[in-house]
């Protein structure tokens, strides 16, 4: 599904080139549940953003379902991103001005989904996450765990093939974190490909493969 | 999707009420001001366009080219318009009004009315112009001698009904005659430079006087209008008039006959001659108003732009999220643009409501009458729509582009937003621009106000306080002037009584003179002011050389004259004018020898827009329009009653009308007064709107610096030091704005003051005070936010990270 070949990401300043990622080779198959770990500043988020097509590598090749992303125009790439990838953030990143319902609905608007279909899709999602009663609340009226549930719901509403979660539980209590992890596990068992970043060994245990990143390079890659 | 943009926009407004309120308030002020002025300007340009043929109609003006200067009048000889039509078939119609400025007394069933808004009009007047008739036949109403056409208002005043056709009344126009009402007009629209309550037929003059009066190459006093076939050049009309001049005007009157033409639609704003039917508008005011309107709108637009961009620190996150969720740049731009269009639209709707209620009083304030119904007409609605689009797009596009171009990875990662530090050069430039405009308006207001005060207080060389002016309607008291004056003088509150044909600031005749001291005295003339011998005493005018008039010297009322210093110069009599003789042309054309007995200073008889004229004072003939009565300031009310009593005794069938000289003089500066008031209000609004924007910016920028403030406080900075650091940047912007504004303001003030022969000097102090005023306002505005920030608890600010 994902094939990264010798990916570099660097930043050029006047006299020197700083590498954030260097020589990343990585393949991820459909249905995997991958955890990326590593110290702060290792380049985990950068890698996630490249996989999620929010950022471009400086060098190297990226194939998504065998399509060469690195040769695509911005427009096409953002189309792919929009249709196949869902993002979950550490800071939830919900839109304050929108209700739970509207936050979940937003990706569908950008996908151009018709109103009636939107309604049923959002209703289904609310039902599945047991948030029907909260649909008219604003993010500030929810607890952190609830907000992240909305974040996950929003990432899933577009029926993506790939779910990217960058420290999704970083701001949550352990029991809330557990709930999210169980949810991910369930999604994965239903066939969803998931890549998550976390600092917690416990969370990593929910996945089937752990990649350790150090100074922009893959240090270990274990399946379990 | 569109629906969603609107929903999100409304939600954003709802969720940020303070931000929205500042924006809507500012925009509403801006749009309301603009629309109010737009209505007025539109009204000013609508004058005289109610006539179907307005584009083909011209008026003939005439210029007298005299030794003392050129004088242009809106009237000409009676023969010119008909002569022009005969000479040139392209002039396919003409009509004339004459006899303006006279006062008649109308008698209906032993009831008397004074009327001075009247004309004699040609037969075709009601067909030439399209004034609406209530009853009567426009083709015939003015055909017969002694026909009268009334306005609705006059008909109700005289007869108590608009059904006046067929009724008769007596009037002493020329001689007491009976007139038949042949038509009643709807009240004339206010947006017409032609105004009257009563028309008599010109045919009346033909019958009463000799036949030639309506086709005479001598004389003057005919407001003449003609229609010119489309496509005919104005130059052809002028050259034809030059030929007519050569054929018909004798050598010695050539300088009195220099006709010009002016398109009907230009009269209101571009013609400001002596003897206009009613005081006209002024294109300069229209320019000033328009500039003010545009300024205010621009300031309001900039506010929006600035606040929206300043807020982008927060919006950036949202942009990042939306991009991650699949939004493309266009969609985000559309979102931000719909937001600004909705805000502007809301403000526009509010503005329409506001101006509907304000336009009545506002237009009344500047002597116009524009009703609220004018608001809901196509032009205003179109302009409003245009404003919404222009401000909505214009000030929305920059924040929209700015915001939608954020890269999600960048904005989501850090709280720092690219290019969003307090160093946004573009935003600072906008603030400078706003304040520059505000400062120009403040200085402009100050200059207009200075000039006005100057004109009202400039010593005129005569007394204007406590001088009561009584109209000598129909010369009613003239034959008994001596006993009338004696009777008045008996009353303790009356200090002095005099009479004159003219009144300061009003009209005065130009009199031709001859003098041996002037080599070429052909066409030599002075303004001649007809007075009685107590005039200088009453008006407290000092005779600086020679002596004042003396009623005990019999020749003083027949051949003595007093001149002003300017006349002495013109007469080449610098070596001593007193005792010298000049010849003065009487109205009958004879030359009468007069002796100069005294000289006075150059007092300002004319309004101060014009310079002092060379003039002389004499008691030529017993015709007086006004009595000048000096009152004891302690007994004004009692004296007015006494004057009225005496008036009733001497002229029981004439209306008693009076005013005070000071008020009359001040009314000469009414339009300047109105201008200054209006400019003051709008300058205030401009400053208010600009301050509003500054306030918004101050709150954002202090918010951004809250951590820096915390650190500084921990390091020991005092509240006042922090205050200084925070205010310094804003102060600098205002100083910069002043540097931009000062030259522009100077240039504009200079341009405007050129309208006045006597004007104030633009003082440095005005500029300095205006600049300081703006600075103070700016600092006070931001101080609310900066003080709060400077006083805040540093620990809290630092912990929040
Ligand atoms: N746009 C950027 N400019 C400069 N440095 C960056 C940029 N993005 C990331 N970095 C740097 O690259 C390194 C890796 O960042 P990141 O991928 O966020 O690490 P992680 O998520 O593993 O903590 C960090 O040292 C970070 O400072
Ligand atoms: Mg990270």
Coordinates of C-alpha atoms and ligand atoms in Angstrom, one line a residue, chain A residues 40-46 90 166-167 197 199, chain B residues 413, ligand 2:
Chain A
X40 CA 11.2 13.8 20.5
X41 CA 12.6 15.4 17.4
X42 CA 13.4 12.1 15.8
X43 CA 11.3 13.0 12.8
X44 CA 8.1 11.0 13.5
X45 CA 5.7 13.8 12.7
X46 CA 7.6 14.7 9.6
X90 CA -2.5 14.9 19.5
X166 CA 0.2 11.4 15.6
X167 CA 0.3 10.9 19.3
X197 CA 2.9 7.6 16.7
X199 CA 5.6 7.3 23.3
Chain B
X413 CA 3.0 22.2 14.3
Ligands
LIG2 MG1 5.9 15.0 16.7

